[in-house]
Tab-separated table of C-alpha atoms in Angstrom:
chain	number	residue	atom	x	y	z
A	1078	HIS	CA	89.178	91.454	44.484
A	1079	LEU	CA	91.517	92.515	47.293
A	1080	SER	CA	93.815	95.556	47.050
A	1081	LEU	CA	95.954	96.853	49.928
A	1082	VAL	CA	98.142	99.949	50.069
A	1083	ALA	CA	100.148	100.741	53.227
A	1084	GLN	CA	102.008	103.975	53.897
A	1085	GLU	CA	105.627	103.921	55.023
A	1086	PHE	CA	105.747	103.521	58.792
A	1087	PHE	CA	108.209	103.157	61.678
A	1088	LEU	CA	108.526	99.922	63.671
A	1089	LYS	CA	110.465	100.257	66.937
A	1090	LEU	CA	111.005	97.171	69.108
A	1091	ASP	CA	113.097	96.220	72.115
A	1092	LYS	CA	113.843	92.972	73.920
A	1093	GLY	CA	111.531	93.661	76.847
A	1094	PHE	CA	108.529	94.282	74.602
A	1095	LEU	CA	109.108	91.143	72.517
A	1096	LEU	CA	109.406	88.907	75.595
A	1097	SER	CA	106.253	90.428	77.102
A	1098	VAL	CA	104.337	89.738	73.885
A	1099	TYR	CA	105.672	86.181	73.917
A	1100	ASP	CA	104.312	85.691	77.443
A	1101	VAL	CA	100.858	86.768	76.281
A	1102	LEU	CA	100.833	84.633	73.125
A	1103	GLU	CA	102.585	81.559	74.544
A	1104	PRO	CA	99.323	79.674	75.362
A	1105	LEU	CA	98.185	80.173	71.764
A	1106	LEU	CA	101.411	78.995	70.144
A	1107	PRO	CA	101.651	75.329	69.061
A	1108	SER	CA	103.745	73.238	71.412
A	1109	LEU	CA	105.671	70.083	70.593
A	1110	HIS	CA	104.225	67.446	72.943
A	1111	SER	CA	104.471	63.676	72.688
A	1112	ARG	CA	100.996	63.329	71.189
A	1113	SER	CA	101.974	65.842	68.507
A	1114	ILE	CA	104.951	63.634	67.630
A	1115	HIS	CA	102.655	60.594	67.422
A	1116	THR	CA	100.340	62.524	65.124
A	1117	GLU	CA	103.193	63.420	62.804
A	1118	LEU	CA	104.407	59.810	62.781
A	1119	LYS	CA	100.896	58.659	61.876
A	1120	LYS	CA	100.909	61.036	58.913
A	1121	LEU	CA	104.172	59.531	57.714
A	1122	LYS	CA	102.586	56.054	57.640
A	1123	THR	CA	99.626	57.292	55.550
A	1124	PRO	CA	99.767	56.099	51.907
A	1125	ILE	CA	100.870	58.764	49.423
A	1126	THR	CA	97.867	58.155	47.160
A	1127	PHE	CA	95.406	58.776	49.979
A	1128	SER	CA	97.215	61.972	51.052
A	1129	ALA	CA	97.241	63.310	47.489
A	1130	MET	CA	93.515	62.601	47.059
A	1131	LYS	CA	92.786	64.301	50.388
A	1132	ASN	CA	94.782	67.396	49.417
A	1133	LEU	CA	93.137	67.471	46.013
A	1134	HIS	CA	89.733	67.292	47.653
A	1135	THR	CA	90.462	70.151	50.030
A	1136	THR	CA	91.772	72.441	47.301
A	1137	ASP	CA	88.483	72.322	45.473
A	1138	GLU	CA	86.605	73.571	48.525
A	1139	GLY	CA	86.498	77.026	50.065
A	1140	PRO	CA	86.343	80.481	48.538
A	1141	HIS	CA	88.778	81.729	45.915
A	1142	VAL	CA	90.113	85.245	45.570
A	1143	GLU	CA	89.982	86.322	41.954
A	1144	ARG	CA	92.756	88.933	42.229
A	1145	VAL	CA	95.001	90.044	45.098
A	1146	CYS	CA	97.216	93.109	44.870
A	1147	VAL	CA	99.404	94.349	47.759
A	1148	ALA	CA	101.500	97.393	46.992
A	1149	GLY	CA	105.181	97.541	47.907
A	1150	LEU	CA	105.782	98.172	51.598
A	1151	GLN	CA	108.605	100.153	53.216
A	1152	VAL	CA	109.325	99.910	56.946
A	1153	ARG	CA	111.770	101.949	59.040
A	1154	PHE	CA	112.935	99.341	61.546
A	1155	SER	CA	114.606	100.054	64.891
A	1156	PHE	CA	115.625	97.459	67.465
A	1157	SER	CA	117.261	97.684	70.874
A	1158	PRO	CA	118.352	94.652	72.916
A	1159	ARG	CA	117.761	96.756	76.015
A	1160	GLY	CA	114.446	97.147	77.773
A	1161	THR	CA	112.771	96.008	80.981
A	1162	VAL	CA	112.348	92.240	81.001
A	1163	LEU	CA	109.421	90.954	83.072
A	1164	GLY	CA	108.974	87.383	84.183
A	1165	ASN	CA	111.633	84.668	84.239
A	1166	HIS	CA	113.360	85.470	80.960
A	1167	GLY	CA	116.442	86.953	82.588
A	1168	VAL	CA	119.762	85.148	82.340
A	1169	GLN	CA	120.641	83.293	85.532
A	1170	ASN	CA	124.260	84.446	85.429
A	1171	ASP	CA	124.387	88.127	86.468
A	1172	VAL	CA	127.761	88.655	84.775
A	1173	LEU	CA	126.465	87.208	81.507
A	1174	GLU	CA	123.289	89.311	81.746
A	1175	TRP	CA	125.340	92.454	82.300
A	1176	PHE	CA	127.571	91.552	79.345
A	1177	LEU	CA	124.573	91.028	77.041
A	1178	THR	CA	122.937	94.323	78.044
A	1179	SER	CA	126.163	96.322	77.670
A	1180	LEU	CA	128.496	95.110	74.953
A	1181	GLY	CA	125.895	92.871	73.294
A	1182	ALA	CA	123.377	95.713	73.094
A	1183	THR	CA	125.981	97.998	71.564
A	1184	LEU	CA	126.853	95.502	68.840
A	1185	THR	CA	123.244	94.740	67.852
A	1186	GLU	CA	121.365	98.028	68.254
A	1187	MET	CA	120.019	99.605	65.064
A	1188	LYS	CA	117.915	102.655	64.231
A	1189	ASN	CA	115.791	103.574	61.208
A	1190	VAL	CA	116.934	100.731	58.944
A	1191	SER	CA	114.923	100.822	55.719
A	1192	ILE	CA	113.374	97.440	54.793
A	1193	ARG	CA	111.310	96.987	51.637
A	1194	ILE	CA	108.864	94.243	50.700
A	1195	GLY	CA	108.198	94.040	46.985
A	1196	HIS	CA	104.884	94.183	45.158
A	1197	TYR	CA	102.656	91.115	45.645
A	1198	GLU	CA	99.996	90.088	43.120
A	1199	ARG	CA	98.156	86.787	42.598
A	1200	GLN	CA	95.119	85.688	40.608
A	1201	SER	CA	92.558	82.978	41.384
A	1202	ILE	CA	94.130	81.734	44.618
A	1203	PRO	CA	92.308	79.840	47.397
A	1204	TRP	CA	91.680	81.847	50.529
A	1205	ASP	CA	93.350	79.306	52.840
A	1206	LYS	CA	96.565	79.436	50.814
A	1207	LEU	CA	96.644	83.223	50.422
A	1208	VAL	CA	98.118	83.960	53.831
A	1209	VAL	CA	100.728	81.205	53.561
A	1210	ASP	CA	101.780	82.361	50.116
A	1211	PHE	CA	102.090	85.994	51.221
A	1212	VAL	CA	104.171	85.013	54.266
A	1213	ASP	CA	106.507	83.009	52.031
A	1214	HIS	CA	106.778	86.010	49.702
A	1215	ALA	CA	107.658	88.313	52.627
A	1216	LYS	CA	110.203	85.819	54.001
A	1217	TYR	CA	111.903	85.615	50.621
A	1218	GLN	CA	112.108	89.400	50.438
A	1219	LEU	CA	113.510	89.677	53.975
A	1220	VAL	CA	116.152	86.989	53.417
A	1221	GLN	CA	117.422	88.962	50.440
A	1222	GLN	CA	117.825	92.035	52.690
A	1223	VAL	CA	119.814	90.507	55.541
A	1224	TYR	CA	122.761	92.663	54.492
A	1225	VAL	CA	120.607	95.736	55.184
A	1226	LEU	CA	120.218	94.693	58.822
A	1227	VAL	CA	123.946	93.972	59.194
A	1228	LEU	CA	125.073	97.204	57.532
A	1229	GLY	CA	122.412	99.145	59.463
A	1230	LEU	CA	123.990	98.574	62.884
A	1231	ASP	CA	124.732	101.752	64.827
A	1232	ILE	CA	128.183	100.524	65.859
A	1233	LEU	CA	129.123	100.517	62.152
A	1234	GLY	CA	127.595	103.940	61.531
A	1235	ASN	CA	124.837	102.544	59.255
A	1236	PRO	CA	126.997	102.411	56.079
A	1237	TYR	CA	124.021	101.191	54.013
A	1238	GLN	CA	122.196	104.485	54.560
A	1239	ARG	CA	125.391	106.422	53.825
A	1240	LEU	CA	125.684	104.720	50.428
A	1241	ARG	CA	122.079	105.633	49.678
A	1242	ASP	CA	122.719	109.255	50.692
A	1243	LEU	CA	125.784	109.400	48.449
A	1244	SER	CA	123.894	107.919	45.489
A	1245	GLN	CA	121.066	110.413	45.981
A	1246	GLY	CA	123.536	113.310	46.061
A	1247	VAL	CA	125.262	112.131	42.853
A	1248	LYS	CA	121.853	111.674	41.225
A	1249	ASP	CA	120.852	115.251	42.077
A	1250	LEU	CA	124.207	116.552	40.813
A	1251	ILE	CA	123.520	114.940	37.422
A	1252	TYR	CA	119.776	115.389	37.014
A	1253	GLN	CA	119.282	118.907	38.394
A	1254	PRO	CA	121.499	120.598	35.732
A	1255	ALA	CA	119.986	118.314	33.055
A	1256	LEU	CA	116.488	119.460	33.981
A	1257	GLY	CA	117.567	123.107	34.149
A	1258	ILE	CA	119.277	123.194	30.737
A	1259	ILE	CA	115.904	122.531	29.120
A	1260	ASP	CA	114.575	125.913	30.323
A	1261	GLY	CA	117.671	128.043	29.751
A	1262	PRO	CA	121.195	128.940	30.877
A	1263	ASP	CA	120.058	130.604	34.113
A	1264	GLU	CA	118.091	127.532	35.162
A	1265	PHE	CA	121.097	125.371	34.205
A	1266	ALA	CA	123.311	127.364	36.599
A	1267	GLU	CA	120.675	127.067	39.333
A	1268	GLY	CA	120.506	123.313	38.697
A	1269	ILE	CA	124.266	123.009	39.158
A	1270	ALA	CA	124.028	124.943	42.412
A	1271	ARG	CA	121.147	122.784	43.700
A	1272	GLY	CA	122.912	119.555	42.696
A	1273	ALA	CA	126.175	120.576	44.352
A	1274	GLN	CA	124.290	121.654	47.479
A	1275	SER	CA	122.474	118.317	47.635
A	1276	LEU	CA	125.710	116.343	47.171
A	1277	MET	CA	127.561	118.295	49.864
A	1278	GLY	CA	124.569	118.054	52.179
A	1279	HIS	CA	124.318	114.289	51.844
A	1280	VAL	CA	128.080	113.753	52.164
A	1281	VAL	CA	128.693	116.096	55.113
A	1282	GLY	CA	125.413	115.342	56.865
A	1283	GLY	CA	125.751	111.595	56.304
A	1284	THR	CA	129.297	111.543	57.676
A	1285	ALA	CA	128.192	113.515	60.739
A	1286	ASP	CA	125.268	111.132	61.261
A	1287	SER	CA	127.586	108.092	61.096
A	1288	LEU	CA	129.968	109.601	63.654
A	1289	ASN	CA	126.975	110.451	65.857
A	1290	ARG	CA	125.710	106.847	65.731
A	1291	ILE	CA	129.131	105.337	66.484
A	1292	SER	CA	129.758	107.782	69.348
A	1293	SER	CA	126.294	107.184	70.826
A	1294	ALA	CA	126.727	103.399	70.665
A	1295	LEU	CA	130.112	103.534	72.401
A	1296	GLY	CA	128.796	106.049	74.915
A	1297	ASN	CA	125.879	103.806	75.910
A	1298	THR	CA	128.288	100.976	76.676
A	1299	ILE	CA	130.668	103.123	78.707
A	1300	ALA	CA	127.727	104.656	80.591
A	1301	LEU	CA	126.851	101.196	81.932
A	1302	LEU	CA	130.403	100.860	83.267
A	1303	SER	CA	129.928	103.940	85.438
A	1304	PHE	CA	127.381	102.039	87.637
A	1305	ASP	CA	125.580	105.356	88.232
A	1306	GLN	CA	121.870	105.175	87.356
A	1307	ASP	CA	121.207	108.847	88.091
A	1308	TYR	CA	124.079	109.929	85.855
A	1309	ARG	CA	122.798	107.763	82.991
A	1310	LYS	CA	119.318	109.301	83.183
A	1311	LYS	CA	120.704	112.851	83.124
A	1312	ARG	CA	122.981	111.912	80.226
A	1313	GLU	CA	120.072	110.554	78.172
A	1314	TYR	CA	118.100	113.738	78.868
A	1315	ARG	CA	120.998	115.920	77.667
A	1316	LEU	CA	121.419	113.922	74.485
A	1317	GLU	CA	117.697	114.161	73.652
A	1318	MET	CA	117.669	117.962	73.907
A	1319	GLN	CA	117.645	119.690	70.508
A	1320	SER	CA	118.470	123.326	69.833
A	1321	SER	CA	120.118	125.530	67.245
A	1322	PHE	CA	123.592	124.691	65.950
A	1323	PRO	CA	125.512	127.330	68.008
A	1324	LEU	CA	123.749	126.282	71.224
A	1325	THR	CA	124.444	122.620	70.419
A	1326	ILE	CA	128.178	123.333	70.149
A	1327	VAL	CA	128.067	125.227	73.457
A	1328	ARG	CA	126.252	122.342	75.164
A	1329	ALA	CA	128.822	119.917	73.730
A	1330	GLY	CA	131.612	121.877	75.429
A	1331	GLN	CA	129.645	121.978	78.680
A	1332	THR	CA	129.127	118.211	78.514
A	1333	PHE	CA	132.897	117.647	78.298
A	1334	VAL	CA	133.562	119.923	81.283
A	1335	MET	CA	130.799	118.331	83.360
A	1336	GLY	CA	132.158	114.856	82.592
A	1337	VAL	CA	135.552	115.808	84.011
A	1338	VAL	CA	134.054	117.547	87.065
A	1339	LEU	CA	131.669	114.689	87.916
A	1340	GLY	CA	134.400	112.087	87.425
A	1341	VAL	CA	136.815	113.823	89.809
A	1342	SER	CA	134.199	114.730	92.422
A	1343	GLY	CA	132.711	111.217	92.398
A	1344	VAL	CA	135.891	109.783	93.948
A	1345	ILE	CA	135.104	111.788	97.098
A	1346	VAL	CA	131.303	111.996	97.042
A	1347	LYS	CA	130.469	108.358	96.269
A	1348	PRO	CA	132.400	106.753	99.204
A	1349	ILE	CA	130.914	109.272	101.653
A	1350	ALA	CA	127.360	108.680	100.397
A	1351	GLY	CA	127.888	104.905	100.486
A	1352	ALA	CA	129.237	105.022	104.044
A	1353	GLN	CA	126.216	107.024	105.207
A	1354	GLN	CA	123.843	104.434	103.759
A	1355	ASP	CA	125.525	101.034	104.307
A	1356	GLY	CA	128.476	101.713	106.581
A	1357	VAL	CA	131.839	100.135	105.765
A	1358	GLU	CA	130.427	97.980	102.969
A	1359	GLY	CA	128.808	101.008	101.375
A	1360	PHE	CA	132.065	102.949	101.668
A	1361	PHE	CA	133.998	100.398	99.609
A	1362	LYS	CA	131.154	100.105	97.092
A	1363	GLY	CA	131.129	103.875	96.741
A	1364	LEU	CA	134.905	103.901	96.381
A	1365	GLY	CA	134.680	101.388	93.539
A	1366	ARG	CA	131.937	103.408	91.808
A	1367	GLY	CA	133.948	106.570	92.265
A	1368	ILE	CA	137.043	105.030	90.674
A	1369	MET	CA	134.980	103.689	87.771
A	1370	GLY	CA	133.360	107.107	87.386
A	1371	LEU	CA	136.779	108.755	87.327
A	1372	ILE	CA	137.651	106.589	84.320
A	1373	THR	CA	134.322	106.533	82.487
A	1374	LYS	CA	132.753	109.974	83.008
A	1375	PRO	CA	135.544	112.092	81.465
A	1376	THR	CA	135.678	109.587	78.593
A	1377	LEU	CA	131.907	109.877	78.222
A	1378	GLY	CA	132.249	113.655	78.219
A	1379	VAL	CA	134.538	113.470	75.188
A	1380	ILE	CA	132.378	110.911	73.346
A	1381	ASP	CA	129.093	112.731	74.060
A	1382	SER	CA	130.632	116.039	72.969
A	1383	VAL	CA	131.530	114.490	69.613
A	1384	ALA	CA	128.065	112.915	69.318
A	1385	MET	CA	126.249	116.182	70.104
A	1386	ALA	CA	128.443	118.220	67.745
A	1387	CYS	CA	127.917	115.717	64.903
A	1388	ASP	CA	124.180	115.657	65.538
A	1389	GLY	CA	124.108	119.461	65.367
A	1390	ILE	CA	126.012	119.401	62.064
A	1391	ARG	CA	123.648	116.771	60.668
A	1392	ARG	CA	120.553	118.800	61.563
A	1393	ALA	CA	122.147	122.008	60.260
A	1394	VAL	CA	122.991	120.449	56.905
A	1395	ASP	CA	119.494	118.882	56.844
A	1396	LEU	CA	120.535	116.148	54.391
A	1397	GLY	CA	118.828	117.816	51.435
A	1398	TYR	CA	115.302	117.752	52.843
A	1399	ASP	CA	113.039	120.738	52.308
A	1400	VAL	CA	113.246	123.321	55.085
A	1401	ILE	CA	109.855	124.555	56.262
A	1402	LEU	CA	109.819	128.339	56.527
A	1403	ARG	CA	107.119	130.692	57.749
A	1404	SER	CA	105.030	132.286	55.038
A	1405	ARG	CA	104.059	135.085	57.450
A	1406	VAL	CA	104.890	136.272	60.960
A	1407	PRO	CA	102.686	135.036	63.836
A	1408	ARG	CA	99.271	136.611	64.381
A	1409	HIS	CA	98.866	139.290	67.045
A	1410	VAL	CA	96.151	138.397	69.550
A	1411	SER	CA	95.297	141.287	71.861
A	1412	PRO	CA	93.985	140.556	75.370
A	1413	PHE	CA	91.894	143.753	75.263
A	1414	ILE	CA	89.786	143.179	72.127
A	1415	ALA	CA	88.202	140.186	70.385
A	1416	MET	CA	90.121	138.249	67.750
A	1417	ARG	CA	90.047	139.877	64.330
A	1418	PRO	CA	91.185	138.793	60.848
A	1419	TYR	CA	94.926	138.586	60.314
A	1420	ASP	CA	96.569	142.017	60.176
A	1421	SER	CA	100.117	142.080	58.804
A	1422	HIS	CA	100.783	145.506	60.383
A	1423	GLU	CA	99.877	144.312	63.888
A	1424	ALA	CA	101.767	141.045	63.393
A	1425	ALA	CA	104.898	142.974	62.345
A	1426	GLY	CA	104.572	145.215	65.413
A	1427	MET	CA	104.344	142.256	67.789
A	1428	THR	CA	107.414	140.683	66.149
A	1429	LEU	CA	109.235	143.996	66.540
A	1430	LEU	CA	108.409	144.085	70.263
A	1431	ALA	CA	109.628	140.498	70.630
A	1432	SER	CA	113.002	141.428	69.082
A	1433	LEU	CA	113.770	144.122	71.685
A	1434	SER	CA	116.189	143.201	74.475
A	1435	HIS	CA	116.140	139.497	73.503
A	1436	GLY	CA	112.382	139.220	74.072
A	1437	HIS	CA	112.389	140.764	77.553
A	1438	TYR	CA	109.419	143.049	76.918
A	1439	MET	CA	107.283	140.205	75.575
A	1440	GLN	CA	107.155	138.938	79.164
A	1441	THR	CA	105.904	142.219	80.637
A	1442	ASP	CA	104.217	144.264	77.862
A	1443	TRP	CA	101.401	143.857	75.334
A	1444	TYR	CA	101.748	145.331	71.869
A	1445	ILE	CA	99.332	148.199	71.111
A	1446	ALA	CA	100.480	150.074	67.980
A	1447	HIS	CA	103.506	151.257	66.001
A	1448	ALA	CA	104.265	153.635	63.122
A	1449	THR	CA	107.245	154.755	61.025
A	1450	LEU	CA	108.104	158.455	61.274
A	1451	SER	CA	109.320	158.889	57.679
A	1452	GLU	CA	109.505	157.159	54.304
A	1453	SER	CA	113.300	156.924	54.137
A	1454	ASN	CA	115.246	153.677	53.818
A	1455	ARG	CA	116.137	153.670	57.526
A	1456	PRO	CA	113.198	155.358	59.278
A	1457	ASP	CA	112.780	155.611	63.029
A	1458	ILE	CA	109.811	153.799	64.549
A	1459	ILE	CA	107.566	154.643	67.487
A	1460	LEU	CA	106.364	151.460	69.196
A	1461	ILE	CA	103.606	151.655	71.827
A	1462	SER	CA	102.871	148.906	74.338
A	1463	ASP	CA	100.478	148.947	77.266
A	1464	LYS	CA	103.317	150.040	79.592
A	1465	HIS	CA	105.965	151.799	77.496
A	1466	ILE	CA	106.510	154.082	74.514
A	1467	PHE	CA	109.676	153.215	72.547
A	1468	LYS	CA	111.558	155.154	69.913
A	1469	LEU	CA	113.528	152.689	67.797
A	1470	GLU	CA	116.327	153.288	65.350
A	1471	ARG	CA	118.002	150.871	62.969
A	1472	CYS	CA	121.336	149.471	64.165
A	1473	SER	CA	123.978	150.231	61.526
A	1474	LEU	CA	126.183	147.276	62.494
A	1475	TRP	CA	123.835	144.297	62.884
A	1476	GLY	CA	120.756	145.562	61.094
A	1477	GLY	CA	118.449	145.064	64.098
A	1478	TRP	CA	116.608	147.662	66.135
A	1479	ASP	CA	118.030	149.635	69.045
A	1480	ILE	CA	116.016	151.542	71.634
A	1481	SER	CA	116.829	155.252	71.273
A	1482	TRP	CA	114.689	156.092	74.293
A	1483	LYS	CA	111.718	154.682	76.144
A	1484	VAL	CA	109.078	156.249	78.375
A	1485	ALA	CA	106.907	154.468	80.919
A	1486	VAL	CA	103.272	155.410	80.373
A	1487	ARG	CA	102.771	155.856	84.125
A	1488	ASN	CA	105.428	158.619	84.086
A	1489	LEU	CA	103.499	160.850	81.639
A	1490	LEU	CA	102.373	163.996	83.419
A	1491	HIS	CA	99.401	164.698	81.127
A	1492	GLN	CA	98.019	163.962	77.682
A	1493	PRO	CA	100.461	164.389	74.742
A	1494	THR	CA	100.566	167.738	72.982
A	1495	LEU	CA	100.564	167.962	69.161
A	1496	LYS	CA	102.205	171.082	67.780
A	1497	ASP	CA	104.270	171.976	64.679
A	1498	ASN	CA	104.608	168.437	63.281
A	1499	SER	CA	105.731	167.044	66.635
A	1500	ILE	CA	104.327	165.348	69.718
A	1501	LEU	CA	105.551	166.535	73.101
A	1502	LEU	CA	105.614	164.042	75.958
A	1503	VAL	CA	106.029	165.671	79.378
A	1504	LEU	CA	107.280	163.340	82.098
A	1505	ARG	CA	106.508	163.333	85.803
A	1506	GLN	CA	109.568	163.905	87.988
A	1507	ASP	CA	109.567	161.416	90.847
A	1508	GLU	CA	112.026	159.183	92.655
A	1509	SER	CA	111.855	156.474	89.999
A	1510	HIS	CA	112.604	158.872	87.140
A	1511	SER	CA	116.186	159.947	86.535
A	1512	GLN	CA	116.915	163.637	86.168
A	1513	LEU	CA	119.610	162.875	83.593
A	1514	SER	CA	117.127	161.493	81.031
A	1515	GLY	CA	115.290	164.799	80.710
A	1516	SER	CA	111.770	165.865	81.615
A	1517	GLU	CA	110.261	165.593	78.117
A	1518	HIS	CA	110.608	163.754	74.818
A	1519	GLU	CA	109.639	164.886	71.349
A	1520	ILE	CA	108.354	162.829	68.426
A	1521	LYS	CA	108.820	164.561	65.049
A	1522	SER	CA	107.338	163.585	61.700
A	1523	ASN	CA	106.251	165.354	58.512
A	1524	ASP	CA	103.229	163.064	58.213
A	1525	VAL	CA	100.379	164.548	60.238
A	1526	ASP	CA	98.279	161.396	59.927
A	1527	VAL	CA	101.000	159.381	61.631
A	1528	LEU	CA	101.188	161.883	64.480
A	1529	LEU	CA	97.408	161.859	64.937
A	1530	TYR	CA	97.449	158.051	64.966
A	1531	LEU	CA	100.123	157.986	67.708
A	1532	VAL	CA	98.404	160.715	69.757
A	1533	ARG	CA	95.130	158.812	69.755
A	1534	TRP	CA	96.716	155.657	71.145
A	1535	ILE	CA	98.823	157.511	73.734
A	1536	GLU	CA	95.713	159.325	74.944
A	1537	VAL	CA	93.926	156.017	75.373
A	1538	LEU	CA	96.810	154.614	77.427
A	1539	THR	CA	97.158	157.679	79.667
A	1540	THR	CA	93.413	157.650	80.300
A	1541	LEU	CA	93.549	154.016	81.344
A	1542	GLN	CA	96.485	154.774	83.638
A	1543	MET	CA	94.538	157.576	85.307
A	1544	VAL	CA	91.609	155.234	85.946
A	1545	ASP	CA	93.826	152.866	87.926
A	1546	GLN	CA	95.435	155.622	90.023
A	1547	PRO	CA	93.772	156.991	93.193
A	1548	CYS	CA	92.353	160.510	93.116
A	1549	PRO	CA	94.530	163.211	94.739
A	1550	THR	CA	93.337	164.418	98.140
A	1551	THR	CA	93.187	168.080	99.202
A	1552	ARG	CA	93.628	169.440	102.681
């Protein structure tokens, strides 16, 4: 018995890789020499009866496989006619080679085309015929899916995948409410909402993905016309960068502006750089590249802006896939003590410190402790790091946290004083401390345990600060 199950996988090939593999396997491939032709002619002259008896004799020999079962296979296929070609496979005509790697590559490049090979099962088959029969089965399946390869071209926007996305969205719109109505009216309403969300996600996200593919394919062709290798590398790096949707839109606008600036400046910079390297010949080469850049780079700026914006929309819509969310905030790991079990209070305090001033204090401070001063809906919070003491209050407009005041631990004159449900922090007056901010700060709370908790940590920090400072000298 033989049973094989293969998981869905990605197969990405380019022209350079295929030709390199061919160079390695060429000695092992059968070649059509004159003696091979004579051998085939000799087989044609062999009587049919003798050939049939020989084939019948060979089929009775060798092992048999009682049952073969190969599960259905799905491959995500990508192919690019570009790639570094080693050896003597290049086209002799430079113009033809450039045409094939520019326009030809644009017309034949494809990404993530889904190819399926159906279930294969045989019983009592000779081992020597098993491989041949499976290859014929795979060929038959692939021939039936030629339209998938044609409709999966990037220059066409991969319409085959768009039809699949649309069918999946319509399916969700029908089945989600049908499944929800079994449980009740509330689940039916949720099913309608989920189905509509899936349909809109597949339609909007699929359209954005098609526009992104078409724009990228056209952009790759126009980039070759700029004759600027350094510009093409920087362009590919910009397109590969991924960020949030607002930042993607901002980068799309910057790409358009940079395309115009580089195109105009190249008319002046390229001839000068060419003249410095190759003299008069380099000057005219640089002038030609500058003129081509003046035409292509602003055009590329527009096309790449559209491609980046559509890619941002596609990733924002997410095409109906499940979005992975955090089940808890990241763990707080203190550099002063050994790692302990996860503490949600410490993790929330570290996240709170990271939210202040766009994460500025995460670069300079380490979280120590924090506590709420009351049990109201919008309580103030005291946050203590190894360098600062913050009093935070909830922002009424955005809902975040604003710093009401902050005190550097090194500016505390002495240990905090606890009196009448408040902590008094007395500050040292020196050149780095402003007179306008006051010489002391007060922390008030009706919960004595909270005040004792804060006092204990502030005392620890002030003690550590005193250890690092030199002792005062007397005269």
